[in-house]
mmCIF file of C-alpha atoms and ligand atoms in Angstrom:
data_model
loop_
_atom_site.group_PDB
_atom_site.id
_atom_site.type_symbol
_atom_site.label_atom_id
_atom_site.label_comp_id
_atom_site.label_asym_id
_atom_site.label_seq_id
_atom_site.Cartn_x
_atom_site.Cartn_y
_atom_site.Cartn_z
ATOM 1 C CA MET A 1350 85.812 122.008 109.846
ATOM 2 C CA ALA A 1351 85.092 119.908 106.773
ATOM 3 C CA SER A 1352 81.770 120.332 104.978
ATOM 4 C CA GLN A 1353 79.171 117.577 104.915
ATOM 5 C CA LYS A 1354 79.858 117.308 101.185
ATOM 6 C CA MET A 1355 83.501 116.568 102.007
ATOM 7 C CA ILE A 1356 82.529 113.973 104.640
ATOM 8 C CA ASP A 1357 80.250 112.291 102.065
ATOM 9 C CA THR A 1358 83.043 112.336 99.461
ATOM 10 C CA LEU A 1359 85.537 110.839 101.926
ATOM 11 C CA ASN A 1360 82.990 108.140 102.761
ATOM 12 C CA GLU A 1361 82.786 107.336 99.042
ATOM 13 C CA GLN A 1362 86.587 107.077 98.960
ATOM 14 C CA ILE A 1363 86.519 104.609 101.877
ATOM 15 C CA ASN A 1364 84.232 102.489 99.707
ATOM 16 C CA LYS A 1365 86.594 102.751 96.721
ATOM 17 C CA GLU A 1366 89.555 101.676 98.861
ATOM 18 C CA MET A 1367 87.564 98.745 100.266
ATOM 19 C CA PHE A 1368 86.601 97.761 96.726
ATOM 20 C CA SER A 1369 90.312 97.934 95.805
ATOM 21 C CA SER A 1370 91.042 95.550 98.668
ATOM 22 C CA TYR A 1371 88.302 93.212 97.460
ATOM 23 C CA LEU A 1372 89.500 93.410 93.839
ATOM 24 C CA TYR A 1373 93.095 92.536 94.740
ATOM 25 C CA LEU A 1374 91.949 89.708 96.986
ATOM 26 C CA SER A 1375 89.953 88.380 94.029
ATOM 27 C CA MET A 1376 93.072 88.641 91.867
ATOM 28 C CA SER A 1377 94.989 86.792 94.590
ATOM 29 C CA SER A 1378 92.446 83.989 94.439
ATOM 30 C CA TYR A 1379 92.739 83.914 90.626
ATOM 31 C CA PHE A 1380 96.530 83.539 90.882
ATOM 32 C CA SER A 1381 96.270 80.857 93.591
ATOM 33 C CA ASP A 1382 93.957 78.924 91.315
ATOM 34 C CA LYS A 1383 96.637 79.090 88.591
ATOM 35 C CA ASN A 1384 99.327 77.946 91.069
ATOM 36 C CA LEU A 1385 101.092 81.308 90.718
ATOM 37 C CA THR A 1386 101.695 81.517 94.437
ATOM 38 C CA GLY A 1387 104.107 84.467 94.299
ATOM 39 C CA MET A 1388 101.610 86.646 92.437
ATOM 40 C CA ALA A 1389 98.866 85.446 94.778
ATOM 41 C CA ALA A 1390 100.956 86.535 97.783
ATOM 42 C CA TRP A 1391 101.721 89.904 96.149
ATOM 43 C CA MET A 1392 98.038 90.589 95.550
ATOM 44 C CA LYS A 1393 97.099 89.476 99.061
ATOM 45 C CA ALA A 1394 99.613 91.944 100.493
ATOM 46 C CA GLN A 1395 98.218 94.640 98.185
ATOM 47 C CA SER A 1396 94.701 93.852 99.365
ATOM 48 C CA ALA A 1397 95.801 94.372 102.983
ATOM 49 C CA GLU A 1398 97.374 97.720 102.018
ATOM 50 C CA GLU A 1399 94.106 98.868 100.514
ATOM 51 C CA THR A 1400 92.240 98.043 103.716
ATOM 52 C CA MET A 1401 94.852 100.143 105.513
ATOM 53 C CA HIS A 1402 94.135 103.034 103.091
ATOM 54 C CA ALA A 1403 90.413 102.750 103.834
ATOM 55 C CA MET A 1404 91.120 102.776 107.575
ATOM 56 C CA LYS A 1405 93.330 105.855 107.288
ATOM 57 C CA ILE A 1406 90.387 107.740 105.789
ATOM 58 C CA TYR A 1407 87.985 106.129 108.281
ATOM 59 C CA ASP A 1408 90.027 107.493 111.193
ATOM 60 C CA PHE A 1409 90.407 110.889 109.526
ATOM 61 C CA VAL A 1410 86.637 111.270 109.025
ATOM 62 C CA GLN A 1411 86.123 110.465 112.695
ATOM 63 C CA ASN A 1412 88.843 112.900 113.752
ATOM 64 C CA LEU A 1413 87.003 115.563 111.752
ATOM 65 C CA GLY A 1414 83.912 114.835 113.835
ATOM 66 C CA GLY A 1415 82.121 113.277 110.867
ATOM 67 C CA LYS A 1416 80.208 110.020 110.771
ATOM 68 C CA VAL A 1417 81.664 107.165 108.756
ATOM 69 C CA ILE A 1418 78.974 105.509 106.662
ATOM 70 C CA LEU A 1419 79.948 102.231 105.029
ATOM 71 C CA LYS A 1420 78.438 101.511 101.630
ATOM 72 C CA LYS A 1421 77.889 98.287 99.728
ATOM 73 C CA ILE A 1422 81.064 96.858 98.183
ATOM 74 C CA ASP A 1423 80.612 95.797 94.550
ATOM 75 C CA GLU A 1424 81.465 92.258 93.442
ATOM 76 C CA PRO A 1425 84.891 92.254 91.763
ATOM 77 C CA LYS A 1426 85.800 90.282 88.653
ATOM 78 C CA ASN A 1427 87.102 86.791 89.370
ATOM 79 C CA GLU A 1428 88.564 85.762 85.995
ATOM 80 C CA TRP A 1429 91.109 87.329 83.686
ATOM 81 C CA ASP A 1430 92.348 86.315 80.246
ATOM 82 C CA SER A 1431 95.916 86.017 81.523
ATOM 83 C CA PRO A 1432 98.109 86.921 84.519
ATOM 84 C CA LYS A 1433 99.250 89.948 82.526
ATOM 85 C CA ALA A 1434 95.631 91.049 81.983
ATOM 86 C CA ALA A 1435 95.052 90.985 85.745
ATOM 87 C CA PHE A 1436 98.022 93.291 86.366
ATOM 88 C CA GLU A 1437 96.893 95.566 83.513
ATOM 89 C CA ASP A 1438 93.527 95.805 85.266
ATOM 90 C CA ALA A 1439 95.307 96.602 88.529
ATOM 91 C CA LEU A 1440 97.202 99.433 86.814
ATOM 92 C CA GLU A 1441 93.994 100.846 85.305
ATOM 93 C CA HIS A 1442 92.319 100.617 88.691
ATOM 94 C CA GLU A 1443 95.147 102.535 90.358
ATOM 95 C CA LYS A 1444 94.820 105.276 87.712
ATOM 96 C CA PHE A 1445 91.115 105.476 88.550
ATOM 97 C CA ILE A 1446 91.942 105.782 92.266
ATOM 98 C CA SER A 1447 94.509 108.514 91.538
ATOM 99 C CA ARG A 1448 91.879 110.511 89.615
ATOM 100 C CA SER A 1449 89.464 110.061 92.488
ATOM 101 C CA ILE A 1450 92.019 111.353 95.035
ATOM 102 C CA ASN A 1451 92.775 114.321 92.764
ATOM 103 C CA GLU A 1452 89.070 115.159 92.549
ATOM 104 C CA ILE A 1453 88.782 115.217 96.335
ATOM 105 C CA ILE A 1454 91.782 117.540 96.485
ATOM 106 C CA ASP A 1455 90.083 119.820 93.933
ATOM 107 C CA LEU A 1456 87.055 119.905 96.238
ATOM 108 C CA ALA A 1457 89.258 120.593 99.290
ATOM 109 C CA ILE A 1458 90.905 123.491 97.452
ATOM 110 C CA SER A 1459 87.564 124.935 96.368
ATOM 111 C CA GLU A 1460 86.276 124.704 99.947
ATOM 112 C CA LYS A 1461 89.546 126.069 101.409
ATOM 113 C CA ASP A 1462 89.689 122.856 103.465
ATOM 114 C CA HIS A 1463 93.413 122.844 104.281
ATOM 115 C CA ALA A 1464 93.218 119.932 106.720
ATOM 116 C CA THR A 1465 91.777 117.530 104.145
ATOM 117 C CA HIS A 1466 94.076 118.867 101.452
ATOM 118 C CA ASN A 1467 97.074 118.217 103.682
ATOM 119 C CA PHE A 1468 95.800 114.771 104.721
ATOM 120 C CA LEU A 1469 95.424 113.701 101.089
ATOM 121 C CA GLY A 1470 99.047 114.585 100.308
ATOM 122 C CA TRP A 1471 100.076 111.172 101.654
ATOM 123 C CA PHE A 1472 97.697 109.498 99.192
ATOM 124 C CA VAL A 1473 99.086 111.494 96.258
ATOM 125 C CA THR A 1474 102.580 110.168 96.978
ATOM 126 C CA GLU A 1475 101.232 106.662 97.563
ATOM 127 C CA GLN A 1476 99.384 106.695 94.232
ATOM 128 C CA VAL A 1477 102.515 107.712 92.324
ATOM 129 C CA GLU A 1478 104.270 104.726 93.897
ATOM 130 C CA GLU A 1479 101.420 102.282 93.279
ATOM 131 C CA GLU A 1480 101.014 103.287 89.634
ATOM 132 C CA ALA A 1481 104.775 103.018 89.092
ATOM 133 C CA THR A 1482 104.933 99.563 90.677
ATOM 134 C CA ALA A 1483 101.978 98.199 88.682
ATOM 135 C CA SER A 1484 103.345 99.727 85.477
ATOM 136 C CA GLU A 1485 106.763 98.142 86.088
ATOM 137 C CA ILE A 1486 105.170 94.707 86.522
ATOM 138 C CA VAL A 1487 103.127 95.124 83.306
ATOM 139 C CA ASP A 1488 106.388 96.042 81.511
ATOM 140 C CA LYS A 1489 107.991 92.843 82.823
ATOM 141 C CA PHE A 1490 105.103 90.814 81.427
ATOM 142 C CA GLU A 1491 105.738 92.514 78.057
ATOM 143 C CA LEU A 1492 109.380 91.451 78.251
ATOM 144 C CA ILE A 1493 108.718 87.805 79.060
ATOM 145 C CA GLY A 1494 105.953 87.395 76.443
ATOM 146 C CA ASP A 1495 104.960 83.706 76.237
ATOM 147 C CA ASN A 1496 108.123 82.476 77.953
ATOM 148 C CA LYS A 1497 107.029 80.064 80.717
ATOM 149 C CA GLY A 1498 110.413 80.296 82.437
ATOM 150 C CA GLY A 1499 110.061 84.074 82.560
ATOM 151 C CA LEU A 1500 106.614 83.748 84.129
ATOM 152 C CA TYR A 1501 108.044 81.417 86.762
ATOM 153 C CA MET A 1502 110.847 83.874 87.539
ATOM 154 C CA LEU A 1503 108.440 86.802 87.788
ATOM 155 C CA ASP A 1504 106.191 84.788 90.084
ATOM 156 C CA ARG A 1505 109.154 84.096 92.347
ATOM 157 C CA GLU A 1506 110.198 87.751 92.290
ATOM 158 C CA LEU A 1507 106.724 89.004 93.204
ATOM 159 C CA GLY A 1508 106.458 86.375 95.931
ATOM 160 C CA SER A 1509 109.398 87.954 97.706
ATOM 161 C CA ARG A 1510 107.290 91.038 98.490
ATOM 162 C CA GLY A 1511 107.158 91.592 102.201
ATOM 163 C CA THR A 1512 110.487 89.902 102.735
ATOM 164 C CA THR A 1513 112.208 92.736 100.873
ATOM 165 C CA GLY A 1514 110.463 95.437 102.903
ATOM 166 C CA GLU A 1515 108.398 96.663 99.915
HETATM 167 FE FE1 FEO B 2854 94.480 102.765 97.834
HETATM 168 FE FE2 FEO B 2854 95.897 101.444 95.540
HETATM 169 O O1 FEO B 2854 94.858 102.829 96.102
#
């Protein structure tokens, strides 16, 4: 059985995942406003994934017999200096989430909470993937520099998310 401290920590993580969803939806709105519809679609899909992450933890807390307590979701940024800056922020945010997951695992290990440790394994793998994907997109922005045609191509590529099974 998980400790109350663990339940509280998992509730905090639900909040962080919901904030992630909110942040990416805000980025989606930013891209829509710039007529970068592919990037907007990519971020909208990412936002939905983050809600799914929150719900995975929500269900787990309930399966543990704990009470889910939803906290206030902070207001995300709504402007970025450039499309590249938004994706750089997304990458930094994913690194923050990875650290947060690792901290919960440290707690699970210290409390000999094998169930939570095992549950979080999925998130560890997911974070590796999410950081890699965001990092790859930032690298592509580096490559295209100020090239408008490159930005258009990248927007089209990112807009194909969901149709490629990503
Ligand atoms: Fe749920 Fe992107 O971390």
